[in-house]
Amino acid sequence: MYKGLLTIILLVISNSFMILAWYGHLKFKEMPAFSKLGLIAIIFISWGIALFEYVFQVPANKIGFSENGGPFNLWQLKVIQEVITLLIFTIFTLIFFKNESFRINHVIGFIFMTLAVYFIFKK
C-alpha cells in the first residue's frame, strides 16, 4: 500500500511539472518579464521545468513497478499516469485559462478513461 500511494503522489507531482512545462508558457504573453521571449528561450525554460518532471516520474515508475517490488504492472502504471495527467490538466486549465470551457464531452471522455482504468486493473 505504501509503495502504491508513494507512486501516485510522485506521479501527481511529476505531472504538475509536466503540465506547467507544456502549457504554462502559453500564459507568458501576460507576464512582462517573459512576454518578449522567442521560441528557443521558451523551449529552454520549458525543458528546465520538465527536468523536475523526470526527477519525480522516474522514481515513481521505479517504485511502483511490480518487477521492482511495487504494486503495479507496466500497463497499470501507464493508465494511472494518463488519468493523473488529465486530472492535473483539467485543474490547471480551469484555474489559469478562464476562456476554456469544461463541457459534457469532456466529462464523457473522463468516464471512458475511468472505464479504461477499471479494465486495465481487472484480473
Coordinates of N, CA and C in Angstrom, one line a residue:
M1 N 0.8 -1.2 0.0 CA 0.0 0.0 0.0 C 0.9 1.3 0.0
Y2 N 2.0 1.3 0.8 CA 2.8 2.4 0.9 C 3.5 2.7 -0.5
K3 N 4.0 1.7 -1.2 CA 4.6 1.9 -2.5 C 3.6 2.5 -3.5
G4 N 2.4 2.0 -3.4 CA 1.3 2.4 -4.3 C 1.0 3.9 -4.1
L5 N 0.8 4.3 -2.9 CA 0.5 5.6 -2.5 C 1.6 6.6 -2.9
L6 N 2.9 6.2 -2.5 CA 4.0 7.0 -2.9 C 4.1 7.1 -4.4
T7 N 3.9 6.1 -5.1 CA 3.9 6.1 -6.6 C 2.9 7.2 -7.1
I8 N 1.7 7.1 -6.6 CA 0.7 8.1 -7.1 C 1.0 9.5 -6.7
I9 N 1.6 9.7 -5.5 CA 2.0 11.1 -5.0 C 3.1 11.6 -6.0
L10 N 4.1 10.8 -6.2 CA 5.2 11.2 -7.1 C 4.6 11.5 -8.5
L11 N 3.7 10.7 -9.0 CA 3.1 10.9 -10.3 C 2.3 12.2 -10.4
V12 N 1.6 12.6 -9.3 CA 0.9 13.8 -9.3 C 1.9 15.0 -9.3
I13 N 3.0 14.9 -8.5 CA 4.0 16.0 -8.6 C 4.6 16.1 -9.9
S14 N 5.0 14.9 -10.5 CA 5.6 14.9 -11.8 C 4.7 15.5 -12.9
N15 N 3.5 15.1 -12.9 CA 2.5 15.6 -13.9 C 2.2 17.1 -13.7
S16 N 2.3 17.6 -12.5 CA 2.1 19.0 -12.3 C 3.3 19.8 -13.0
F17 N 4.5 19.3 -12.8 CA 5.6 20.0 -13.6 C 5.4 19.8 -15.1
M18 N 5.0 18.6 -15.5 CA 4.8 18.4 -16.9 C 3.8 19.4 -17.5
I19 N 2.7 19.5 -16.9 CA 1.6 20.4 -17.4 C 2.1 21.9 -17.4
L20 N 2.9 22.2 -16.4 CA 3.4 23.6 -16.3 C 4.4 23.8 -17.5
A21 N 5.3 22.8 -17.7 CA 6.3 22.9 -18.8 C 5.6 23.0 -20.2
W22 N 4.6 22.1 -20.4 CA 4.0 22.0 -21.7 C 3.0 23.1 -22.0
Y23 N 2.3 23.6 -21.0 CA 1.2 24.6 -21.2 C 1.4 25.9 -20.5
G24 N 2.3 26.0 -19.5 CA 2.4 27.2 -18.7 C 3.0 28.4 -19.6
H25 N 3.8 28.1 -20.6 CA 4.4 29.1 -21.4 C 3.3 29.8 -22.2
L26 N 2.1 29.2 -22.4 CA 1.1 29.9 -23.1 C 0.5 31.1 -22.4
K27 N 0.9 31.3 -21.1 CA 0.5 32.5 -20.4 C 1.6 33.5 -20.3
F28 N 2.8 33.2 -20.9 CA 3.9 34.1 -20.9 C 3.6 35.5 -21.4
K29 N 2.7 35.6 -22.4 CA 2.4 36.9 -23.0 C 1.8 37.8 -22.0
E30 N 1.2 37.3 -20.9 CA 0.6 38.1 -19.9 C 1.6 38.5 -18.8
M31 N 2.8 38.1 -18.9 CA 3.9 38.3 -17.9 C 4.9 39.2 -18.5
P32 N 5.1 40.5 -18.0 CA 6.0 41.4 -18.7 C 7.4 40.8 -18.9
A33 N 7.9 40.1 -17.9 CA 9.3 39.6 -17.9 C 9.5 38.5 -19.0
F34 N 8.4 37.8 -19.4 CA 8.5 36.7 -20.4 C 7.8 37.0 -21.7
S35 N 7.1 38.1 -21.8 CA 6.3 38.4 -23.0 C 7.1 38.5 -24.3
K36 N 8.3 38.9 -24.2 CA 9.1 39.2 -25.4 C 10.0 38.0 -25.8
L37 N 9.9 36.9 -25.1 CA 10.8 35.8 -25.3 C 10.5 35.1 -26.6
G38 N 11.6 34.7 -27.3 CA 11.4 33.9 -28.5 C 11.2 32.4 -28.3
L39 N 10.9 31.7 -29.3 CA 10.6 30.3 -29.2 C 11.7 29.5 -28.5
I40 N 12.9 29.8 -28.9 CA 14.1 29.0 -28.4 C 14.2 29.2 -26.9
A41 N 14.0 30.4 -26.4 CA 14.0 30.7 -25.0 C 12.9 30.0 -24.2
I42 N 11.7 30.0 -24.8 CA 10.6 29.3 -24.2 C 10.8 27.8 -24.2
I43 N 11.4 27.2 -25.2 CA 11.8 25.8 -25.2 C 12.7 25.5 -24.1
F44 N 13.8 26.3 -23.9 CA 14.7 26.0 -22.8 C 14.1 26.2 -21.4
I45 N 13.2 27.2 -21.3 CA 12.5 27.3 -20.0 C 11.7 26.1 -19.7
S46 N 10.9 25.7 -20.7 CA 10.0 24.5 -20.6 C 10.8 23.3 -20.3
W47 N 12.0 23.2 -21.0 CA 12.8 22.0 -20.8 C 13.4 22.0 -19.4
G48 N 13.7 23.1 -18.8 CA 14.2 23.2 -17.5 C 13.1 22.8 -16.5
I49 N 11.9 23.2 -16.7 CA 10.8 22.8 -15.8 C 10.5 21.3 -16.0
A50 N 10.6 20.8 -17.2 CA 10.4 19.4 -17.4 C 11.4 18.5 -16.8
L51 N 12.6 19.0 -16.5 CA 13.6 18.3 -15.8 C 13.1 17.8 -14.4
F52 N 12.3 18.7 -13.8 CA 11.7 18.3 -12.5 C 10.6 17.3 -12.6
E53 N 10.0 17.3 -13.8 CA 9.0 16.2 -14.1 C 9.7 14.8 -14.0
Y54 N 10.9 14.7 -14.6 CA 11.6 13.5 -14.6 C 12.2 13.1 -13.3
V55 N 12.5 14.1 -12.5 CA 13.0 13.9 -11.1 C 12.0 13.1 -10.3
F56 N 10.7 13.3 -10.6 CA 9.6 12.6 -9.9 C 9.1 11.4 -10.6
Q57 N 9.0 11.5 -12.0 CA 8.5 10.5 -12.8 C 9.3 9.2 -12.7
V58 N 10.6 9.3 -12.9 CA 11.4 8.1 -12.9 C 11.3 7.3 -11.6
P59 N 11.5 8.0 -10.4 CA 11.3 7.2 -9.2 C 9.9 6.7 -9.0
A60 N 8.9 7.4 -9.4 CA 7.5 6.9 -9.3 C 7.4 5.6 -10.1
N61 N 7.9 5.5 -11.3 CA 7.8 4.3 -12.1 C 8.7 3.2 -11.5
K62 N 9.8 3.5 -11.0 CA 10.7 2.5 -10.4 C 10.1 1.9 -9.1
I63 N 9.6 2.8 -8.3 CA 9.0 2.3 -7.0 C 7.7 1.6 -7.3
G64 N 6.9 2.0 -8.2 CA 5.6 1.4 -8.5 C 5.6 0.1 -9.3
F65 N 6.6 -0.1 -10.0 CA 6.7 -1.2 -11.0 C 6.8 -2.6 -10.3
S66 N 5.9 -3.5 -10.6 CA 5.8 -4.8 -9.9 C 7.1 -5.6 -9.9
E67 N 7.9 -5.5 -11.0 CA 9.2 -6.2 -11.1 C 10.3 -5.6 -10.2
N68 N 10.0 -4.4 -9.6 CA 10.9 -3.8 -8.6 C 10.3 -3.9 -7.2
G69 N 9.2 -4.7 -7.0 CA 8.6 -4.8 -5.7 C 7.4 -3.9 -5.5
G70 N 7.0 -3.2 -6.6 CA 5.9 -2.3 -6.5 C 4.6 -3.0 -6.8
P71 N 3.4 -2.3 -6.6 CA 2.1 -2.9 -6.8 C 1.6 -2.9 -8.2
F72 N 2.2 -2.2 -9.1 CA 1.6 -2.0 -10.4 C 2.4 -2.7 -11.6
N73 N 1.7 -3.3 -12.5 CA 2.4 -3.7 -13.7 C 2.5 -2.5 -14.7
L74 N 3.2 -2.7 -15.8 CA 3.5 -1.6 -16.7 C 2.3 -0.9 -17.2
W75 N 1.3 -1.7 -17.6 CA 0.0 -1.2 -18.1 C -0.7 -0.4 -17.1
Q76 N -0.7 -0.8 -15.9 CA -1.4 -0.1 -14.8 C -0.7 1.2 -14.6
L77 N 0.7 1.2 -14.5 CA 1.4 2.5 -14.3 C 1.1 3.5 -15.4
K78 N 1.0 3.1 -16.6 CA 0.7 4.0 -17.7 C -0.7 4.6 -17.6
V79 N -1.6 3.8 -17.3 CA -3.0 4.2 -17.3 C -3.2 5.2 -16.1
I80 N -2.6 4.8 -14.9 CA -2.6 5.7 -13.8 C -2.0 7.1 -14.2
Q81 N -0.9 7.1 -14.8 CA -0.2 8.3 -15.2 C -1.1 9.1 -16.2
E82 N -1.8 8.5 -17.1 CA -2.6 9.2 -18.0 C -3.8 9.9 -17.3
V83 N -4.4 9.1 -16.4 CA -5.6 9.7 -15.7 C -5.1 10.9 -14.8
I84 N -4.0 10.7 -14.1 CA -3.4 11.8 -13.3 C -3.2 13.0 -14.2
T85 N -2.6 12.8 -15.4 CA -2.3 13.9 -16.3 C -3.6 14.6 -16.7
L86 N -4.6 13.9 -17.0 CA -5.9 14.5 -17.3 C -6.5 15.3 -16.2
L87 N -6.4 14.8 -15.0 CA -6.9 15.5 -13.8 C -6.1 16.8 -13.5
I88 N -4.8 16.7 -13.6 CA -3.9 17.9 -13.3 C -4.2 18.9 -14.5
F89 N -4.3 18.4 -15.7 CA -4.5 19.3 -16.8 C -5.8 20.0 -16.7
T90 N -6.9 19.3 -16.2 CA -8.2 19.9 -16.0 C -8.1 21.0 -15.0
I91 N -7.5 20.7 -13.8 CA -7.4 21.7 -12.8 C -6.6 22.9 -13.3
F92 N -5.5 22.7 -13.9 CA -4.6 23.7 -14.4 C -5.4 24.6 -15.4
T93 N -6.1 24.0 -16.3 CA -6.9 24.7 -17.3 C -8.0 25.6 -16.7
L94 N -8.7 25.0 -15.8 CA -9.8 25.7 -15.2 C -9.3 26.9 -14.3
I95 N -8.1 26.8 -13.7 CA -7.6 27.9 -12.9 C -6.9 28.9 -13.8
F96 N -6.1 28.6 -14.8 CA -5.3 29.5 -15.5 C -5.8 29.9 -16.8
F97 N -6.7 29.2 -17.4 CA -7.3 29.5 -18.7 C -8.8 29.6 -18.6
K98 N -9.2 30.8 -18.1 CA -10.6 31.0 -17.9 C -11.5 31.0 -19.1
N99 N -10.8 31.2 -20.3 CA -11.6 31.3 -21.6 C -11.9 29.8 -22.1
E100 N -11.3 28.8 -21.5 CA -11.5 27.4 -21.9 C -12.7 26.9 -21.1
S101 N -13.6 26.3 -21.8 CA -14.8 25.7 -21.1 C -14.7 24.2 -20.9
F102 N -15.3 23.8 -19.8 CA -15.3 22.3 -19.5 C -16.7 21.9 -19.8
R103 N -16.8 21.0 -20.9 CA -18.1 20.7 -21.4 C -18.5 19.2 -21.2
I104 N -19.7 18.8 -21.5 CA -20.2 17.5 -21.3 C -19.3 16.4 -22.0
N105 N -18.8 16.8 -23.2 CA -18.0 15.8 -23.9 C -16.7 15.5 -23.2
H106 N -16.2 16.5 -22.4 CA -15.0 16.2 -21.6 C -15.4 15.3 -20.4
V107 N -16.5 15.5 -19.8 CA -17.0 14.6 -18.8 C -17.1 13.1 -19.3
I108 N -17.7 13.0 -20.5 CA -17.9 11.7 -21.1 C -16.5 11.0 -21.4
G109 N -15.6 11.8 -21.8 CA -14.3 11.3 -22.1 C -13.6 10.8 -20.8
F110 N -13.8 11.6 -19.7 CA -13.3 11.1 -18.4 C -13.9 9.8 -17.9
I111 N -15.2 9.7 -18.2 CA -15.9 8.5 -17.9 C -15.3 7.3 -18.6
F112 N -15.0 7.5 -19.9 CA -14.3 6.4 -20.6 C -12.9 6.1 -20.1
M113 N -12.2 7.2 -19.7 CA -10.9 6.9 -19.1 C -11.0 6.1 -17.8
T114 N -12.1 6.4 -17.0 CA -12.3 5.7 -15.8 C -12.6 4.2 -16.1
L115 N -13.4 4.0 -17.1 CA -13.6 2.6 -17.6 C -12.3 2.0 -18.0
A116 N -11.4 2.7 -18.7 CA -10.1 2.2 -19.1 C -9.4 1.7 -17.8
V117 N -9.4 2.5 -16.8 CA -8.7 2.1 -15.6 C -9.3 0.8 -15.0
Y118 N -10.6 0.8 -15.0 CA -11.3 -0.4 -14.5 C -10.8 -1.7 -15.3
F119 N -10.8 -1.6 -16.6 CA -10.5 -2.7 -17.4 C -9.0 -3.1 -17.3
I120 N -8.1 -2.1 -17.2 CA -6.7 -2.4 -17.1 C -6.4 -3.1 -15.7
F121 N -7.1 -2.7 -14.7 CA -6.9 -3.3 -13.4 C -7.7 -4.6 -13.2
K122 N -8.6 -4.9 -14.0 CA -9.4 -6.1 -13.9 C -8.5 -7.4 -14.1
K123 N -8.6 -8.3 -13.2 CA -7.8 -9.5 -13.3 C -8.5 -10.5 -14.3

